[in-house]
Short mmCIF file of C-alpha atoms in Angstrom, two decimals:
data_model
loop_
_atom_site.label_atom_id
_atom_site.label_comp_id
_atom_site.label_asym_id
_atom_site.label_seq_id
_atom_site.Cartn_x
_atom_site.Cartn_y
_atom_site.Cartn_z
CA MET A 1 6.26 14.35 33.32
CA SER A 2 4.29 16.37 35.49
CA GLU A 3 5.95 18.97 34.21
CA LEU A 4 5.45 18.16 31.45
CA ARG A 5 2.56 18.78 30.87
CA SER A 6 1.98 21.45 32.68
CA VAL A 7 3.42 23.19 29.30
CA VAL A 8 2.06 21.73 27.52
CA ASP A 9 -0.76 22.68 28.97
CA VAL A 10 0.33 26.42 29.32
CA LEU A 11 0.96 26.62 25.04
CA ARG A 12 -2.44 24.90 24.69
CA SER A 13 -4.11 28.43 26.40
CA GLU A 14 -2.16 31.21 24.20
CA VAL A 15 -3.74 32.91 22.19
CA LEU A 16 -1.67 32.59 19.21
CA ALA A 17 -2.96 35.67 17.74
CA ASN A 18 -2.33 38.01 19.58
CA LEU A 19 1.29 37.36 19.77
CA PRO A 20 3.76 39.05 17.96
CA ASP A 21 5.25 38.03 15.07
CA ALA A 22 8.84 37.63 16.83
CA ARG A 23 7.81 35.42 19.79
CA LEU A 24 5.78 33.09 17.68
CA GLU A 25 8.34 32.21 15.38
CA ASP A 26 11.68 32.20 18.34
CA ASP A 27 8.58 29.70 20.29
CA PHE A 28 7.67 27.58 17.69
CA ALA A 29 12.61 27.24 16.91
CA GLU A 30 12.34 26.37 20.47
CA LEU A 31 9.36 23.67 20.07
CA GLN A 32 11.77 22.17 17.22
CA ARG A 33 13.88 21.48 18.99
CA SER A 34 12.18 20.39 22.34
CA CYS A 35 10.19 17.96 20.17
CA GLU A 36 13.87 16.62 18.35
CA GLN A 37 14.74 16.05 21.78
CA LEU A 38 11.99 14.84 23.04
CA GLU A 39 11.91 12.06 20.11
CA VAL A 40 15.05 10.65 20.92
CA GLU A 41 13.96 9.95 24.69
CA ARG A 42 10.96 8.11 23.22
CA LEU A 43 13.75 6.76 21.42
CA ARG A 44 16.25 5.59 24.05
CA ARG A 45 13.45 3.96 26.34
CA LEU A 46 11.72 2.26 23.40
CA ALA A 47 15.06 0.36 22.55
CA GLU A 48 15.12 -0.29 26.60
CA ILE A 49 11.74 -1.60 26.81
CA GLU A 50 13.01 -3.90 23.54
CA ARG A 51 15.87 -4.74 25.83
CA ARG A 52 14.51 -5.94 28.90
CA ALA A 53 10.94 -7.16 26.66
CA THR A 54 8.55 -5.80 28.59
CA PHE A 55 6.12 -6.30 25.75
CA LYS A 56 6.10 -9.72 26.33
CA ARG A 57 3.57 -9.62 29.24
CA ASP A 58 0.50 -9.21 27.16
CA GLY A 59 1.54 -11.95 24.80
CA HIS A 60 3.32 -9.35 22.02
CA LEU A 61 5.92 -11.23 20.27
CA SER A 62 7.76 -7.79 18.92
CA VAL A 63 8.03 -4.16 20.36
CA ALA A 64 7.13 -3.05 17.67
CA SER A 65 3.51 -5.09 17.66
CA TRP A 66 3.42 -3.30 20.89
CA LEU A 67 3.46 -0.40 19.77
CA ALA A 68 1.04 -0.93 17.11
CA SER A 69 -1.34 -2.54 19.85
CA GLN A 70 -0.45 0.01 22.82
CA PHE A 71 -0.91 3.51 20.92
CA LYS A 72 -2.69 2.85 17.77
CA VAL A 73 1.05 3.15 15.14
CA GLY A 74 0.97 2.08 11.56
CA TRP A 75 3.14 -0.96 11.16
CA GLY A 76 5.38 0.79 8.89
CA THR A 77 5.78 4.22 11.76
CA ALA A 78 6.22 1.45 14.55
CA ARG A 79 8.71 -0.66 12.53
CA GLU A 80 10.81 2.26 11.16
CA SER A 81 11.29 4.00 15.21
CA VAL A 82 12.29 0.42 16.43
CA ARG A 83 14.89 0.52 14.13
CA THR A 84 15.67 4.19 14.68
CA ALA A 85 15.55 3.49 18.51
CA ARG A 86 18.31 0.96 18.03
CA ALA A 87 20.79 1.79 15.37
CA LEU A 88 20.80 5.16 18.00
CA GLU A 89 22.21 2.67 20.18
CA GLU A 90 24.89 1.57 18.12
CA MET A 91 25.77 5.31 17.56
CA PRO A 92 26.77 6.77 19.86
CA GLU A 93 28.22 11.00 18.69
CA THR A 94 24.48 10.85 16.59
CA ARG A 95 23.44 10.56 19.71
CA LYS A 96 24.96 13.11 21.33
CA ALA A 97 24.65 14.84 18.53
CA LEU A 98 20.40 14.73 18.03
CA GLU A 99 20.32 15.63 22.84
CA GLU A 100 22.16 18.51 22.11
CA GLY A 101 20.15 20.01 19.39
CA ASP A 102 23.34 19.98 16.81
CA VAL A 103 21.74 18.08 13.89
CA SER A 104 18.45 16.87 12.74
CA MET A 105 16.55 13.66 13.61
CA SER A 106 16.26 13.84 9.48
CA GLY A 107 19.73 14.34 8.85
CA ALA A 108 20.48 10.96 11.78
CA LYS A 109 18.16 9.69 9.42
CA VAL A 110 20.43 10.30 6.26
CA LEU A 111 23.55 8.84 9.21
CA LEU A 112 21.51 5.71 10.13
CA ALA A 113 20.88 5.07 6.14
CA ALA A 114 24.42 4.96 5.58
CA ARG A 115 25.06 2.82 8.69
CA VAL A 116 23.40 0.41 7.41
CA ALA A 117 24.58 0.02 3.83
CA VAL A 118 28.82 0.15 5.24
CA PRO A 119 28.43 -0.75 9.65
CA ASN A 120 31.43 -1.36 10.06
CA ASP A 121 33.18 1.18 8.09
CA PHE A 122 30.16 3.87 9.76
CA ARG A 123 31.92 3.29 12.87
CA ASP A 124 35.60 4.64 12.44
CA SER A 125 33.76 8.00 10.46
CA GLU A 126 30.57 8.25 12.75
CA LYS A 127 32.45 11.40 14.17
CA GLN A 128 33.54 13.10 10.59
CA LEU A 129 30.09 12.19 9.50
CA VAL A 130 28.46 13.99 12.71
CA GLU A 131 30.00 16.78 11.83
CA ALA A 132 28.85 16.62 8.48
CA ALA A 133 25.31 17.05 9.19
CA ARG A 134 25.99 19.57 11.62
CA ILE A 135 26.77 22.26 8.87
CA HIS A 136 25.07 20.72 6.32
CA SER A 137 21.07 20.69 4.97
CA THR A 138 19.92 16.98 4.73
CA ASN A 139 19.37 17.04 0.84
CA ASP A 140 24.02 17.91 0.60
CA LEU A 141 24.27 14.86 3.43
CA GLN A 142 22.67 12.05 1.60
CA ARG A 143 24.78 13.65 -0.82
CA ILE A 144 27.95 13.10 1.40
CA ALA A 145 27.18 9.99 2.47
CA ALA A 146 26.23 8.69 -0.75
CA TYR A 147 29.90 10.19 -1.75
CA TRP A 148 31.51 8.22 1.88
CA ARG A 149 29.79 5.07 0.38
CA GLN A 150 31.28 4.89 -2.37
CA ALA A 151 34.67 5.68 -1.02
CA VAL A 152 34.57 2.99 0.98
CA GLU A 153 33.41 0.77 -1.24
CA ARG A 154 36.52 1.49 -3.85
CA GLU A 155 38.51 1.01 -0.89
CA GLN A 156 37.88 -2.82 -0.22
CA ALA A 157 37.48 -3.35 -3.67
CA LEU A 158 34.28 -4.75 -2.95
CA ASP A 159 32.23 -6.24 -5.95
CA SER A 160 29.97 -3.42 -6.06
CA ASP A 161 27.07 -5.84 -8.23
CA GLU A 162 26.38 -7.34 -4.67
CA LYS A 163 27.19 -4.92 -2.18
CA VAL A 164 24.65 -2.63 -4.58
CA ARG A 165 22.38 -5.76 -3.72
CA GLU A 166 23.02 -6.49 -0.81
CA ARG A 167 20.66 -2.90 0.08
CA ARG A 168 17.26 -4.22 -1.18
CA ARG A 169 14.67 -3.73 0.34
CA LEU A 170 10.54 -3.99 -0.05
CA HIS A 171 8.06 -2.36 2.49
CA ALA A 172 4.25 -3.51 2.37
CA SER A 173 1.94 -2.14 5.06
CA VAL A 174 -1.50 -1.61 5.42
CA THR A 175 -2.59 2.48 6.14
CA PHE A 176 -5.95 4.94 6.89
CA LEU A 177 -8.50 4.04 5.24
CA GLY A 178 -7.34 -0.26 3.83
CA MET A 179 -4.22 2.06 1.00
CA VAL A 180 -1.22 0.51 1.15
CA ARG A 181 1.80 2.29 1.09
CA LEU A 182 4.74 1.48 -1.01
CA ASP A 183 8.89 1.50 0.34
CA GLY A 184 11.74 -0.06 -1.00
CA ASP A 185 14.91 0.12 -3.33
CA LEU A 186 15.68 -2.54 -5.90
CA ASP A 187 18.54 -3.87 -6.67
CA PRO A 188 19.46 -3.05 -10.94
CA GLU A 189 18.00 -6.10 -11.91
CA THR A 190 14.62 -6.41 -10.21
CA GLY A 191 14.13 -3.08 -10.83
CA GLU A 192 14.48 -2.94 -14.24
CA THR A 193 12.24 -5.97 -15.04
CA LEU A 194 9.87 -3.15 -12.89
CA LEU A 195 10.01 -0.28 -15.18
CA THR A 196 10.11 -3.34 -18.35
CA ALA A 197 6.42 -4.92 -17.00
CA LEU A 198 6.13 -1.28 -16.03
CA ARG A 199 5.93 0.71 -19.60
CA ALA A 200 4.58 -2.54 -21.51
CA VAL A 201 0.78 -1.90 -19.39
CA LEU A 202 1.29 1.15 -19.65
CA ASP A 203 2.24 0.95 -23.31
CA ALA A 204 0.03 -1.33 -23.57
CA GLU A 205 -2.73 1.81 -22.35
CA SER A 206 -1.69 4.48 -24.87
CA ARG A 207 -3.35 2.09 -27.73
CA SER A 208 -6.43 2.29 -26.47
CA SER A 209 -8.81 4.18 -27.23
CA ARG A 210 -9.72 5.31 -23.72
CA ALA A 211 -5.98 5.60 -22.62
CA GLY A 212 -5.46 7.46 -20.25
CA GLY A 213 -8.66 9.27 -18.93
CA ASP A 214 -8.51 10.94 -15.86
CA ARG A 215 -5.75 9.57 -13.44
CA THR A 216 -2.32 10.64 -12.76
CA PRO A 217 0.93 9.50 -14.59
CA ALA A 218 1.23 7.99 -10.72
CA GLN A 219 -2.25 6.30 -10.73
CA ARG A 220 -1.44 5.14 -13.85
CA ARG A 221 1.63 3.12 -12.45
CA ALA A 222 -0.02 2.67 -10.02
CA ASP A 223 -3.24 0.79 -11.42
CA ALA A 224 -0.18 -1.03 -13.55
CA LEU A 225 1.62 -2.01 -10.52
CA GLY A 226 -1.88 -3.54 -9.49
CA GLU A 227 -2.82 -5.81 -12.96
CA ILE A 228 0.79 -6.95 -13.13
CA CYS A 229 0.46 -8.97 -9.67
CA ARG A 230 -3.29 -9.76 -10.91
CA GLN A 231 -2.37 -11.01 -13.79
CA TRP A 232 0.63 -13.48 -11.54
CA LEU A 233 -2.30 -14.28 -9.07
CA ASP A 234 -4.30 -15.62 -12.37
CA LEU A 235 -1.53 -18.17 -13.51
CA GLY A 236 -2.73 -20.92 -13.64
CA GLU A 237 0.43 -22.65 -13.06
CA ARG A 238 1.07 -20.99 -9.72
CA GLN A 239 2.63 -23.61 -6.46
CA SER A 240 0.25 -24.33 -3.85
CA VAL A 241 0.50 -22.16 -0.45
CA GLY A 242 -1.55 -23.61 2.72
CA GLY A 243 -2.65 -26.19 0.81
CA GLU A 244 -4.06 -24.15 -2.35
CA ARG A 245 -3.41 -21.10 -5.08
CA PRO A 246 -2.93 -17.43 -3.38
CA HIS A 247 -5.58 -15.18 -4.50
CA LEU A 248 -7.44 -11.93 -3.50
CA THR A 249 -10.03 -13.36 -0.73
CA VAL A 250 -12.81 -10.93 0.15
CA THR A 251 -15.81 -11.64 2.91
CA VAL A 252 -18.83 -11.03 2.15
CA ASP A 253 -22.24 -10.49 4.03
CA ALA A 254 -24.69 -11.95 2.65
CA ASP A 255 -27.03 -8.80 3.04
CA ALA A 256 -24.33 -6.33 1.21
CA LEU A 257 -24.54 -8.89 -1.66
CA ARG A 258 -28.10 -8.08 -2.57
CA ASP A 259 -27.65 -4.72 -0.90
CA GLY A 260 -24.35 -2.47 -2.43
CA THR A 261 -25.33 0.73 -0.70
CA ALA A 262 -24.16 0.68 2.74
CA THR A 263 -21.36 2.29 3.30
CA VAL A 264 -18.46 1.24 6.02
CA GLY A 265 -19.37 1.40 10.02
CA ASP A 266 -23.16 2.33 8.87
CA GLY A 267 -24.57 0.57 11.59
CA ARG A 268 -26.31 -2.16 8.98
CA GLY A 269 -24.18 -4.82 9.54
CA ASN A 270 -23.26 -4.84 5.24
CA THR A 271 -19.72 -5.68 5.47
CA SER A 272 -17.01 -6.71 3.28
CA ASP A 273 -13.06 -7.57 4.35
CA LEU A 274 -10.12 -7.95 2.33
CA ASP A 275 -7.84 -10.30 4.40
CA HIS A 276 -5.00 -8.05 4.60
CA VAL A 277 -6.66 -4.36 3.93
CA GLY A 278 -9.52 -5.18 6.47
CA PRO A 279 -12.38 -3.41 5.56
CA VAL A 280 -14.02 -2.04 2.35
CA HIS A 281 -16.69 -0.53 0.68
CA PRO A 282 -19.92 -3.57 0.21
CA SER A 283 -19.72 -2.65 -3.60
CA VAL A 284 -16.16 -3.39 -3.55
CA GLY A 285 -17.24 -6.74 -2.13
CA ARG A 286 -20.11 -6.71 -5.00
CA ARG A 287 -17.72 -6.73 -7.51
CA LEU A 288 -15.32 -9.16 -6.65
CA ALA A 289 -17.61 -11.47 -6.10
CA CYS A 290 -19.48 -11.08 -9.87
CA ASP A 291 -16.81 -13.34 -11.24
CA ALA A 292 -14.84 -15.00 -8.44
CA SER A 293 -14.54 -18.75 -6.77
CA ILE A 294 -17.07 -18.47 -4.22
CA MET A 295 -17.42 -20.26 -0.68
CA ARG A 296 -20.54 -20.35 2.22
CA VAL A 297 -19.84 -20.13 5.11
CA VAL A 298 -23.80 -20.07 7.36
CA MET A 299 -22.21 -18.23 11.40
CA ALA A 300 -24.53 -19.44 14.36
CA ALA A 301 -23.77 -15.84 16.36
CA PRO A 302 -20.51 -13.64 14.72
CA SER A 303 -17.31 -15.49 14.53
CA GLU A 304 -18.51 -18.19 15.23
CA PRO A 305 -19.16 -20.99 11.99
CA LEU A 306 -21.99 -22.89 11.90
CA ASP A 307 -20.70 -25.06 8.42
CA VAL A 308 -18.56 -23.51 6.41
CA GLY A 309 -19.52 -25.65 2.17
CA ARG A 310 -17.09 -26.27 -0.90
CA ARG A 311 -15.56 -23.38 -2.92
CA THR A 312 -16.76 -23.36 -6.56
CA PRO A 313 -16.20 -20.97 -9.32
CA VAL A 314 -19.22 -18.89 -9.13
CA ILE A 315 -18.49 -18.98 -13.64
CA PRO A 316 -17.82 -22.66 -15.21
CA PRO A 317 -14.44 -22.49 -17.22
CA ALA A 318 -16.17 -22.87 -20.09
CA MET A 319 -19.09 -20.27 -20.24
CA ARG A 320 -15.77 -18.20 -18.85
CA ARG A 321 -14.10 -19.76 -22.48
CA ALA A 322 -17.59 -18.52 -24.12
CA VAL A 323 -17.46 -15.17 -23.06
CA ILE A 324 -14.36 -14.59 -23.82
CA VAL A 325 -14.94 -16.36 -27.73
CA ARG A 326 -17.79 -14.38 -27.93
CA ASP A 327 -16.66 -10.83 -26.98
CA ARG A 328 -12.83 -10.69 -27.35
CA ARG A 329 -11.97 -7.54 -25.32
CA CYS A 330 -14.03 -5.52 -22.86
CA ARG A 331 -17.45 -4.43 -24.58
CA PHE A 332 -17.12 -0.97 -22.75
CA PRO A 333 -17.84 1.46 -25.29
CA GLY A 334 -15.32 2.32 -26.97
CA CYS A 335 -12.78 -0.02 -24.72
CA ASP A 336 -10.36 -2.24 -26.36
CA ARG A 337 -8.75 -4.41 -24.02
CA PRO A 338 -7.83 -6.83 -23.91
CA HIS A 339 -9.45 -10.32 -23.06
CA THR A 340 -7.17 -11.28 -20.32
CA TRP A 341 -8.13 -7.13 -19.06
CA CYS A 342 -10.65 -8.08 -18.30
CA ASP A 343 -13.38 -10.13 -15.94
CA ALA A 344 -16.26 -11.39 -16.98
CA HIS A 345 -19.63 -9.73 -15.35
CA HIS A 346 -23.09 -9.73 -14.34
CA VAL A 347 -25.28 -8.12 -16.08
CA ILE A 348 -27.93 -8.75 -12.89
CA HIS A 349 -25.89 -9.75 -10.12
CA TRP A 350 -26.32 -13.18 -9.02
CA ALA A 351 -27.57 -12.23 -6.33
CA ASP A 352 -29.91 -10.29 -6.82
CA GLY A 353 -30.88 -13.98 -8.32
CA GLY A 354 -29.02 -12.82 -11.89
CA PRO A 355 -28.38 -16.28 -13.72
CA THR A 356 -24.93 -17.24 -14.42
CA ALA A 357 -25.34 -17.37 -18.56
CA LEU A 358 -24.11 -16.45 -21.19
CA PRO A 359 -26.62 -13.81 -22.29
CA ASN A 360 -26.02 -12.27 -18.53
CA LEU A 361 -22.75 -12.22 -19.10
CA LEU A 362 -19.94 -9.79 -20.30
CA LEU A 363 -16.59 -8.69 -20.45
CA LEU A 364 -15.30 -5.38 -18.42
CA CYS A 365 -11.88 -4.54 -17.61
CA ARG A 366 -11.11 -3.63 -14.70
CA ARG A 367 -11.23 0.10 -14.64
CA HIS A 368 -14.53 -0.17 -16.43
CA HIS A 369 -16.02 -3.22 -14.22
CA ARG A 370 -15.19 -0.66 -11.22
CA MET A 371 -16.87 1.97 -12.92
CA VAL A 372 -20.11 -0.70 -13.45
CA HIS A 373 -19.84 -1.06 -9.67
CA GLU A 374 -18.89 2.10 -8.11
CA PRO A 375 -22.74 3.48 -6.29
CA GLY A 376 -23.97 6.45 -8.95
CA GLY A 377 -22.16 5.18 -11.21
CA PHE A 378 -22.46 4.17 -14.85
CA ARG A 379 -25.14 1.53 -15.25
CA LEU A 380 -25.77 -1.25 -17.62
CA ASP A 381 -28.71 -2.42 -17.63
CA LEU A 382 -30.06 -5.63 -20.87
CA LEU A 383 -33.13 -4.43 -23.51
CA ASP A 384 -34.34 -7.53 -25.21
CA GLY A 385 -31.50 -8.79 -24.58
CA VAL A 386 -28.73 -6.19 -25.35
CA PRO A 387 -26.67 -4.85 -23.24
CA VAL A 388 -26.83 -1.37 -23.19
CA PHE A 389 -25.02 1.64 -20.52
CA ARG A 390 -26.38 4.70 -19.40
CA ARG A 391 -23.85 7.68 -18.32
CA PRO A 392 -24.46 8.48 -14.26
CA ASP A 393 -27.23 10.81 -15.29
CA GLY A 394 -29.24 8.22 -17.14
CA SER A 395 -28.28 9.14 -20.94
CA ALA A 396 -27.43 5.66 -22.98
CA LEU A 397 -23.74 5.44 -24.29
CA GLU A 398 -23.43 3.75 -28.09
CA ASP A 399 -23.00 -0.17 -27.53
CA ARG A 400 -19.96 -1.24 -29.28
CA GLY A 401 -20.79 -5.17 -30.36
CA PRO A 402 -18.17 -7.61 -30.01
CA PRO A 403 -15.70 -8.08 -33.39
CA GLN A 404 -16.75 -10.15 -35.51
CA PRO A 405 -14.16 -12.76 -37.86
CA ALA A 406 -13.52 -12.02 -40.63
CA PRO A 407 -15.52 -14.35 -43.28
#
């Protein structure tokens, strides 16, 4: 290992601008091959660590947990490394080709996916598939592996529908800055259900006068998925889990509620944390607390609760119904999203002393609710009891009042 580190030090000391083109390309090619071979050795040792269960010494429940904790690796990356390390232990031809530099790690992962799909038959066909990986690009290899799987399934006369369903999977992992990465394959029925639900939300948005805004199609689909999940959590007939209905939980420091201008990690103690993704901007905590059920927790010291109050809704159900009857839909000028897509927004936040009363409440769809709470974004004021929306530059938008019922 000391020799390996010495080689890296030599490489780092080189001035790349002084290298001729041919030397630079030759160096890169050799480094590419060496990195692939080093990755094989890393995975081989990871598999041995799992076999010996040395990770249990420090109380880790799995080698993936150890990898994520010890080396600051993302959970998704750690799990994928463990899956690959395990699989290569059962794929001798593939591992040999990797060690010799005949097959890339990308090609090996295509073969790994083929093995997962049809494990029993992969063993008999591994040599032929590895030979294909030596010759073809990764894209061509994916098509070859797909044809091979179809041929195997036809030969075995497997129930194709059930076989496809067995390959369903979904991974969700927290990444940088609390973003959540999704990756998976859905069976045709579930996939059609998802696409239909997404299309229903997107079609409903397309009928809005403020449909797309500046969002890309991918961002619109992401927002639609969030809307589907949020509406499911809002259903009254959901089953309880752990004694309460599933819900989004945010822990907000009292100072963060009163001052949403702080930033994460600014040293002022104004924190907002979501249960799964961790710290978020304090303005997010203020927005979520605007229309939520609140539980007071008094802390004697960090991580030492002194007193825990009962969970109570900020806006009682009867008052929410009154806001819905009055506003019917989002009150942001030009928006007509229905009340099922809206939060009840406190014009003057209750943490700032604003009353939870009908004159201080307004329906805002989630996108406009976010825009109103963003620092330096749109503002909403009450002038003589009338809501006035202002652009970031302070100029007023023309208000669209709630639709009036027919006489």
